[in-house]
Amino acid sequence: LAKTTQPISMDSYEGQEVNITCSHNNIATNDYITWYQQFPSQGPRFIIQGYKTKVTNEVASLFIPADRKSSTLSLPRVSLSDTAVYYCLANQAGTALIFGKGTTLSVSS
Amino acid sequence: NAGVMQNPRHLVRRRGQEARLRCSPMKGHSHVYWYRQLPEEGLKFMVYLQKENIIDESGMPKERFSAEFPKEGPSILRIQQVVRGDSAAYFCASSRTSGGLKNIQYFGAGTRLSVL
């Protein structure tokens, strides 16, 4: 199972774009890259998933270079409500997710 | 389409009692995963089940913990003779069948177990 590494914390201001980079040097061919968001006292919420290149949905964009050894979650124009812990995972279908400590994003006004 | 439903949301038990946590997966999902989150820590995998089968229980303590996902009804995580160290948030996630590479696990709101 690929191990992921991401910054422990990040600070931002409302209206800014936030990019959180995750490294997964040992990612396997069958692994997908998935990002979750977790607020205090809540379960993780799925944000976005990708395999390679770029994926975009209504919430975020995910950039994955050709070698797939890293990925970047991009949150456009963050607001105070985006303050949360963000987890990057690399896993195959039908397997347990291995969560690290995630990145604690703090958004200030 | 209702999400993953867990109940109770909060559960208080005294040491030595039993705790039963329930999880109803999303409609159309036949795979269930249980995770535990201790205070100030990340989520740790416990067990992965499909209907009537345990697929992977490598993260579950060998004693006092058991899980099931019967043909009918919710998945149950059972903790016998609880101790204070069992106090944590327990999350359930569900996914569709594992065909294909892409598989998203959707999480419930969790059950917060407090052992007095």
PDB file of C-alpha atoms in Angstrom:
ATOM      1  CA  LEU A   1       0.000   0.000   0.000  1.00  0.00           C
ATOM      2  CA  ALA A   2       1.368   3.400  -0.952  1.00  0.00           C
ATOM      3  CA  LYS A   3       2.362   5.686   1.851  1.00  0.00           C
ATOM      4  CA  THR A   4       1.493   9.319   1.406  1.00  0.00           C
ATOM      5  CA  THR A   5       3.239  12.358   2.803  1.00  0.00           C
ATOM      6  CA  GLN A   6       1.638  15.774   3.079  1.00  0.00           C
ATOM      7  CA  PRO A   7       2.265  18.951   5.084  1.00  0.00           C
ATOM      8  CA  ILE A   8       0.999  18.894   8.646  1.00  0.00           C
ATOM      9  CA  SER A   9      -0.626  22.308   8.416  1.00  0.00           C
ATOM     10  CA  MET A  10      -1.325  25.220   6.105  1.00  0.00           C
ATOM     11  CA  ASP A  11      -2.729  28.684   6.649  1.00  0.00           C
ATOM     12  CA  SER A  12      -4.676  30.754   4.176  1.00  0.00           C
ATOM     13  CA  TYR A  13      -7.049  33.701   3.912  1.00  0.00           C
ATOM     14  CA  GLU A  14     -10.529  33.815   2.547  1.00  0.00           C
ATOM     15  CA  GLY A  15     -10.691  34.158  -1.220  1.00  0.00           C
ATOM     16  CA  GLN A  16      -7.265  32.673  -1.868  1.00  0.00           C
ATOM     17  CA  GLU A  17      -6.505  29.533  -3.819  1.00  0.00           C
ATOM     18  CA  VAL A  18      -4.993  26.768  -1.729  1.00  0.00           C
ATOM     19  CA  ASN A  19      -2.822  24.001  -3.131  1.00  0.00           C
ATOM     20  CA  ILE A  20      -1.986  20.997  -0.962  1.00  0.00           C
ATOM     21  CA  THR A  21       0.674  18.703  -2.357  1.00  0.00           C
ATOM     22  CA  CYS A  22       0.943  15.050  -1.444  1.00  0.00           C
ATOM     23  CA  SER A  23       3.806  12.725  -2.288  1.00  0.00           C
ATOM     24  CA  HIS A  24       3.311   9.006  -2.912  1.00  0.00           C
ATOM     25  CA  ASN A  25       6.603   7.742  -4.260  1.00  0.00           C
ATOM     26  CA  ASN A  26       5.689   4.060  -4.041  1.00  0.00           C
ATOM     27  CA  ILE A  27       2.290   4.263  -5.689  1.00  0.00           C
ATOM     28  CA  ALA A  28       1.204   1.062  -7.425  1.00  0.00           C
ATOM     29  CA  THR A  29      -0.218   0.768 -10.920  1.00  0.00           C
ATOM     30  CA  ASN A  30      -3.692  -0.054  -9.626  1.00  0.00           C
ATOM     31  CA  ASP A  31      -3.801   2.695  -7.002  1.00  0.00           C
ATOM     32  CA  TYR A  32      -6.149   5.625  -7.290  1.00  0.00           C
ATOM     33  CA  ILE A  33      -5.476   8.910  -5.507  1.00  0.00           C
ATOM     34  CA  THR A  34      -8.309  10.068  -3.309  1.00  0.00           C
ATOM     35  CA  TRP A  35      -8.743  13.135  -1.132  1.00  0.00           C
ATOM     36  CA  TYR A  36     -11.052  13.439   1.848  1.00  0.00           C
ATOM     37  CA  GLN A  37     -12.031  16.369   4.042  1.00  0.00           C
ATOM     38  CA  GLN A  38     -12.849  15.987   7.712  1.00  0.00           C
ATOM     39  CA  PHE A  39     -14.430  18.490  10.075  1.00  0.00           C
ATOM     40  CA  PRO A  40     -14.270  18.011  13.852  1.00  0.00           C
ATOM     41  CA  SER A  41     -16.723  15.416  15.124  1.00  0.00           C
ATOM     42  CA  GLN A  42     -17.699  14.342  11.600  1.00  0.00           C
ATOM     43  CA  GLY A  43     -16.799  11.519   9.274  1.00  0.00           C
ATOM     44  CA  PRO A  44     -14.448  12.073   6.325  1.00  0.00           C
ATOM     45  CA  ARG A  45     -16.151  13.510   3.291  1.00  0.00           C
ATOM     46  CA  PHE A  46     -15.051  12.478  -0.201  1.00  0.00           C
ATOM     47  CA  ILE A  47     -13.695  15.406  -2.213  1.00  0.00           C
ATOM     48  CA  ILE A  48     -12.137  14.088  -5.397  1.00  0.00           C
ATOM     49  CA  GLN A  49     -10.426  11.081  -6.926  1.00  0.00           C
ATOM     50  CA  GLY A  50      -8.120  10.668  -9.885  1.00  0.00           C
ATOM     51  CA  TYR A  51      -5.660   8.351 -11.585  1.00  0.00           C
ATOM     52  CA  LYS A  52      -3.568  10.671 -13.745  1.00  0.00           C
ATOM     53  CA  THR A  53      -3.565  14.122 -15.364  1.00  0.00           C
ATOM     54  CA  LYS A  54      -6.233  16.507 -14.116  1.00  0.00           C
ATOM     55  CA  VAL A  55      -9.635  15.982 -12.583  1.00  0.00           C
ATOM     56  CA  THR A  56     -12.047  18.775 -11.713  1.00  0.00           C
ATOM     57  CA  ASN A  57     -15.384  18.811  -9.963  1.00  0.00           C
ATOM     58  CA  GLU A  58     -17.558  21.472  -8.383  1.00  0.00           C
ATOM     59  CA  VAL A  59     -15.435  21.515  -5.235  1.00  0.00           C
ATOM     60  CA  ALA A  60     -11.794  21.087  -6.221  1.00  0.00           C
ATOM     61  CA  SER A  61      -9.234  20.158  -8.836  1.00  0.00           C
ATOM     62  CA  LEU A  62      -6.699  17.390  -8.634  1.00  0.00           C
ATOM     63  CA  PHE A  63      -3.445  17.517 -10.565  1.00  0.00           C
ATOM     64  CA  ILE A  64      -1.417  14.350 -11.035  1.00  0.00           C
ATOM     65  CA  PRO A  65       1.841  14.393 -13.042  1.00  0.00           C
ATOM     66  CA  ALA A  66       2.750  11.634 -15.462  1.00  0.00           C
ATOM     67  CA  ASP A  67       4.953   9.754 -12.981  1.00  0.00           C
ATOM     68  CA  ARG A  68       2.099   9.771 -10.419  1.00  0.00           C
ATOM     69  CA  LYS A  69       4.558  10.140  -7.555  1.00  0.00           C
ATOM     70  CA  SER A  70       2.761  13.197  -6.272  1.00  0.00           C
ATOM     71  CA  SER A  71      -0.553  14.960  -6.537  1.00  0.00           C
ATOM     72  CA  THR A  72      -1.886  18.426  -5.756  1.00  0.00           C
ATOM     73  CA  LEU A  73      -5.322  19.237  -4.454  1.00  0.00           C
ATOM     74  CA  SER A  74      -6.398  22.719  -5.464  1.00  0.00           C
ATOM     75  CA  LEU A  75      -9.182  24.528  -3.613  1.00  0.00           C
ATOM     76  CA  PRO A  76     -10.246  27.717  -5.423  1.00  0.00           C
ATOM     77  CA  ARG A  77     -11.210  30.774  -3.376  1.00  0.00           C
ATOM     78  CA  VAL A  78     -11.365  29.171   0.051  1.00  0.00           C
ATOM     79  CA  SER A  79     -13.772  30.363   2.712  1.00  0.00           C
ATOM     80  CA  LEU A  80     -13.809  30.032   6.492  1.00  0.00           C
ATOM     81  CA  SER A  81     -15.896  26.887   6.143  1.00  0.00           C
ATOM     82  CA  ASP A  82     -13.027  25.158   4.338  1.00  0.00           C
ATOM     83  CA  THR A  83     -11.085  25.004   7.599  1.00  0.00           C
ATOM     84  CA  ALA A  84     -10.671  21.256   8.079  1.00  0.00           C
ATOM     85  CA  VAL A  85      -8.242  18.363   7.891  1.00  0.00           C
ATOM     86  CA  TYR A  86      -7.505  17.118   4.380  1.00  0.00           C
ATOM     87  CA  TYR A  87      -6.331  13.568   3.788  1.00  0.00           C
ATOM     88  CA  CYS A  88      -4.543  12.267   0.718  1.00  0.00           C
ATOM     89  CA  LEU A  89      -4.747   8.515   0.109  1.00  0.00           C
ATOM     90  CA  ALA A  90      -3.520   6.110  -2.531  1.00  0.00           C
ATOM     91  CA  ASN A  91      -5.341   2.800  -2.600  1.00  0.00           C
ATOM     92  CA  GLN A  92      -6.744   0.047  -4.754  1.00  0.00           C
ATOM     93  CA  ALA A  93     -10.402  -0.768  -5.028  1.00  0.00           C
ATOM     94  CA  GLY A  94     -11.729  -3.034  -2.328  1.00  0.00           C
ATOM     95  CA  THR A  95      -8.969  -2.385   0.144  1.00  0.00           C
ATOM     96  CA  ALA A  96      -8.728  -0.585   3.444  1.00  0.00           C
ATOM     97  CA  LEU A  97      -7.882   3.091   3.325  1.00  0.00           C
ATOM     98  CA  ILE A  98      -4.703   4.040   5.143  1.00  0.00           C
ATOM     99  CA  PHE A  99      -5.019   7.485   6.623  1.00  0.00           C
ATOM    100  CA  GLY A 100      -2.058   9.563   7.682  1.00  0.00           C
ATOM    101  CA  LYS A 101      -2.300  12.618   9.889  1.00  0.00           C
ATOM    102  CA  GLY A 102      -3.540  14.770   7.041  1.00  0.00           C
ATOM    103  CA  THR A 103      -3.095  18.484   6.477  1.00  0.00           C
ATOM    104  CA  THR A 104      -4.870  20.859   8.817  1.00  0.00           C
ATOM    105  CA  LEU A 105      -5.964  23.844   6.763  1.00  0.00           C
ATOM    106  CA  SER A 106      -6.800  27.008   8.675  1.00  0.00           C
ATOM    107  CA  VAL A 107      -8.590  29.761   6.785  1.00  0.00           C
ATOM    108  CA  SER A 108      -8.740  33.212   8.308  1.00  0.00           C
ATOM    109  CA  SER A 109     -10.712  36.297   7.401  1.00  0.00           C
TER     110      SER A 109
ATOM    111  CA  ASN B   1     -30.368   8.623  -1.674  1.00  0.00           C
ATOM    112  CA  ALA B   2     -29.558   8.448   2.009  1.00  0.00           C
ATOM    113  CA  GLY B   3     -25.925   8.317   2.974  1.00  0.00           C
ATOM    114  CA  VAL B   4     -24.233   5.893   5.324  1.00  0.00           C
ATOM    115  CA  MET B   5     -26.245   5.777   8.529  1.00  0.00           C
ATOM    116  CA  GLN B   6     -24.642   5.023  11.859  1.00  0.00           C
ATOM    117  CA  ASN B   7     -26.324   4.695  15.201  1.00  0.00           C
ATOM    118  CA  PRO B   8     -26.190   5.567  17.889  1.00  0.00           C
ATOM    119  CA  ARG B   9     -24.260   8.808  17.400  1.00  0.00           C
ATOM    120  CA  HIS B  10     -23.140   8.759  21.002  1.00  0.00           C
ATOM    121  CA  LEU B  11     -22.824   5.753  23.260  1.00  0.00           C
ATOM    122  CA  VAL B  12     -21.806   5.714  26.899  1.00  0.00           C
ATOM    123  CA  ARG B  13     -20.803   2.463  28.559  1.00  0.00           C
ATOM    124  CA  ARG B  14     -19.255   1.495  31.857  1.00  0.00           C
ATOM    125  CA  ARG B  15     -16.171  -0.668  31.957  1.00  0.00           C
ATOM    126  CA  GLY B  16     -17.065  -4.308  31.390  1.00  0.00           C
ATOM    127  CA  GLN B  17     -20.266  -3.633  29.457  1.00  0.00           C
ATOM    128  CA  GLU B  18     -20.878  -4.432  25.815  1.00  0.00           C
ATOM    129  CA  ALA B  19     -21.091  -1.864  23.033  1.00  0.00           C
ATOM    130  CA  ARG B  20     -22.975  -2.463  19.774  1.00  0.00           C
ATOM    131  CA  LEU B  21     -22.474  -0.058  16.910  1.00  0.00           C
ATOM    132  CA  ARG B  22     -24.657  -0.212  13.824  1.00  0.00           C
ATOM    133  CA  CYS B  23     -24.018   0.822  10.265  1.00  0.00           C
ATOM    134  CA  SER B  24     -26.427   0.848   7.338  1.00  0.00           C
ATOM    135  CA  PRO B  25     -24.565   1.312   4.047  1.00  0.00           C
ATOM    136  CA  MET B  26     -25.692   3.512   1.217  1.00  0.00           C
ATOM    137  CA  LYS B  27     -28.306   2.016  -1.061  1.00  0.00           C
ATOM    138  CA  GLY B  28     -26.701  -0.256  -3.598  1.00  0.00           C
ATOM    139  CA  HIS B  29     -23.506  -0.678  -1.584  1.00  0.00           C
ATOM    140  CA  SER B  30     -22.507  -4.151  -0.490  1.00  0.00           C
ATOM    141  CA  HIS B  31     -19.095  -3.419   1.011  1.00  0.00           C
ATOM    142  CA  VAL B  32     -18.659  -2.085   4.539  1.00  0.00           C
ATOM    143  CA  TYR B  33     -15.517  -0.899   6.302  1.00  0.00           C
ATOM    144  CA  TRP B  34     -15.046   0.029   9.948  1.00  0.00           C
ATOM    145  CA  TYR B  35     -12.448   2.521  11.147  1.00  0.00           C
ATOM    146  CA  ARG B  36     -11.539   3.838  14.569  1.00  0.00           C
ATOM    147  CA  GLN B  37     -10.270   7.312  15.366  1.00  0.00           C
ATOM    148  CA  LEU B  38      -8.679   8.001  18.713  1.00  0.00           C
ATOM    149  CA  PRO B  39      -8.570  11.605  19.932  1.00  0.00           C
ATOM    150  CA  GLU B  40      -6.089  13.730  17.982  1.00  0.00           C
ATOM    151  CA  GLU B  41      -5.193  10.827  15.698  1.00  0.00           C
ATOM    152  CA  GLY B  42      -5.982   9.704  12.178  1.00  0.00           C
ATOM    153  CA  LEU B  43      -8.424   6.989  11.247  1.00  0.00           C
ATOM    154  CA  LYS B  44      -7.252   3.388  11.594  1.00  0.00           C
ATOM    155  CA  PHE B  45      -8.750   0.561   9.603  1.00  0.00           C
ATOM    156  CA  MET B  46     -10.374  -2.223  11.585  1.00  0.00           C
ATOM    157  CA  VAL B  47     -12.371  -4.580   9.370  1.00  0.00           C
ATOM    158  CA  TYR B  48     -13.778  -4.958   5.854  1.00  0.00           C
ATOM    159  CA  LEU B  49     -16.946  -6.945   5.226  1.00  0.00           C
ATOM    160  CA  GLN B  50     -19.197  -7.926   2.402  1.00  0.00           C
ATOM    161  CA  LYS B  51     -22.604  -9.449   2.924  1.00  0.00           C
ATOM    162  CA  GLU B  52     -22.173 -12.426   5.275  1.00  0.00           C
ATOM    163  CA  ASN B  53     -18.404 -12.449   4.803  1.00  0.00           C
ATOM    164  CA  ILE B  54     -15.421 -10.933   6.554  1.00  0.00           C
ATOM    165  CA  ILE B  55     -12.893 -10.022   3.885  1.00  0.00           C
ATOM    166  CA  ASP B  56     -10.138  -8.410   5.939  1.00  0.00           C
ATOM    167  CA  GLU B  57      -9.991  -8.126   9.710  1.00  0.00           C
ATOM    168  CA  SER B  58      -6.313  -7.375   9.985  1.00  0.00           C
ATOM    169  CA  GLY B  59      -6.910  -4.130  11.869  1.00  0.00           C
ATOM    170  CA  MET B  60      -9.250  -5.524  14.454  1.00  0.00           C
ATOM    171  CA  PRO B  61      -8.009  -6.438  17.946  1.00  0.00           C
ATOM    172  CA  LYS B  62      -8.001 -10.191  18.407  1.00  0.00           C
ATOM    173  CA  GLU B  63      -9.996 -10.130  21.601  1.00  0.00           C
ATOM    174  CA  ARG B  64     -13.312  -8.530  22.549  1.00  0.00           C
ATOM    175  CA  PHE B  65     -14.010  -7.104  19.076  1.00  0.00           C
ATOM    176  CA  SER B  66     -16.185  -8.705  16.428  1.00  0.00           C
ATOM    177  CA  ALA B  67     -18.044  -7.556  13.339  1.00  0.00           C
ATOM    178  CA  GLU B  68     -20.758  -8.912  11.118  1.00  0.00           C
ATOM    179  CA  PHE B  69     -22.714  -7.875   8.049  1.00  0.00           C
ATOM    180  CA  PRO B  70     -25.714 -10.172   7.768  1.00  0.00           C
ATOM    181  CA  LYS B  71     -27.719 -10.832   4.659  1.00  0.00           C
ATOM    182  CA  GLU B  72     -30.480  -8.641   6.046  1.00  0.00           C
ATOM    183  CA  GLY B  73     -29.962  -5.641   8.264  1.00  0.00           C
ATOM    184  CA  PRO B  74     -27.097  -3.372   9.195  1.00  0.00           C
ATOM    185  CA  SER B  75     -23.490  -4.190   9.862  1.00  0.00           C
ATOM    186  CA  ILE B  76     -22.698  -4.514  13.558  1.00  0.00           C
ATOM    187  CA  LEU B  77     -19.430  -3.799  15.323  1.00  0.00           C
ATOM    188  CA  ARG B  78     -19.495  -5.393  18.734  1.00  0.00           C
ATOM    189  CA  ILE B  79     -17.115  -4.651  21.576  1.00  0.00           C
ATOM    190  CA  GLN B  80     -17.353  -6.889  24.592  1.00  0.00           C
ATOM    191  CA  GLN B  81     -16.171  -5.968  28.086  1.00  0.00           C
ATOM    192  CA  VAL B  82     -15.254  -2.428  27.100  1.00  0.00           C
ATOM    193  CA  VAL B  83     -12.267  -0.686  28.661  1.00  0.00           C
ATOM    194  CA  ARG B  84     -11.435   3.007  28.825  1.00  0.00           C
ATOM    195  CA  GLY B  85      -9.005   2.638  25.930  1.00  0.00           C
ATOM    196  CA  ASP B  86     -11.928   1.751  23.667  1.00  0.00           C
ATOM    197  CA  SER B  87     -13.202   5.321  23.936  1.00  0.00           C
ATOM    198  CA  ALA B  88     -12.999   6.673  20.419  1.00  0.00           C
ATOM    199  CA  ALA B  89     -14.994   7.627  17.361  1.00  0.00           C
ATOM    200  CA  TYR B  90     -15.941   4.644  15.225  1.00  0.00           C
ATOM    201  CA  PHE B  91     -16.662   5.309  11.577  1.00  0.00           C
ATOM    202  CA  CYS B  92     -18.281   3.102   9.033  1.00  0.00           C
ATOM    203  CA  ALA B  93     -17.794   3.490   5.295  1.00  0.00           C
ATOM    204  CA  SER B  94     -19.475   1.757   2.396  1.00  0.00           C
ATOM    205  CA  SER B  95     -18.715   1.263  -1.264  1.00  0.00           C
ATOM    206  CA  ARG B  96     -20.154  -0.430  -4.322  1.00  0.00           C
ATOM    207  CA  THR B  97     -18.896  -3.752  -5.566  1.00  0.00           C
ATOM    208  CA  SER B  98     -15.174  -3.785  -6.084  1.00  0.00           C
ATOM    209  CA  GLY B  99     -15.292  -4.343  -9.842  1.00  0.00           C
ATOM    210  CA  GLY B 100     -12.952  -1.998 -11.643  1.00  0.00           C
ATOM    211  CA  LEU B 101     -10.219   0.154 -10.251  1.00  0.00           C
ATOM    212  CA  LYS B 102     -12.240   3.113  -9.113  1.00  0.00           C
ATOM    213  CA  ASN B 103     -13.870   2.603  -5.774  1.00  0.00           C
ATOM    214  CA  ILE B 104     -14.991   5.351  -3.434  1.00  0.00           C
ATOM    215  CA  GLN B 105     -15.712   4.776   0.219  1.00  0.00           C
ATOM    216  CA  TYR B 106     -18.395   7.019   1.692  1.00  0.00           C
ATOM    217  CA  PHE B 107     -18.354   7.578   5.410  1.00  0.00           C
ATOM    218  CA  GLY B 108     -21.035   7.884   8.027  1.00  0.00           C
ATOM    219  CA  ALA B 109     -21.086  10.487  10.788  1.00  0.00           C
ATOM    220  CA  GLY B 110     -19.618   8.052  13.288  1.00  0.00           C
ATOM    221  CA  THR B 111     -20.434   6.721  16.727  1.00  0.00           C
ATOM    222  CA  ARG B 112     -18.627   8.294  19.630  1.00  0.00           C
ATOM    223  CA  LEU B 113     -18.068   5.721  22.328  1.00  0.00           C
ATOM    224  CA  SER B 114     -17.266   6.895  25.825  1.00  0.00           C
ATOM    225  CA  VAL B 115     -16.283   4.346  28.435  1.00  0.00           C
ATOM    226  CA  LEU B 116     -16.638   5.467  32.036  1.00  0.00           C
TER     227      LEU B 116
END
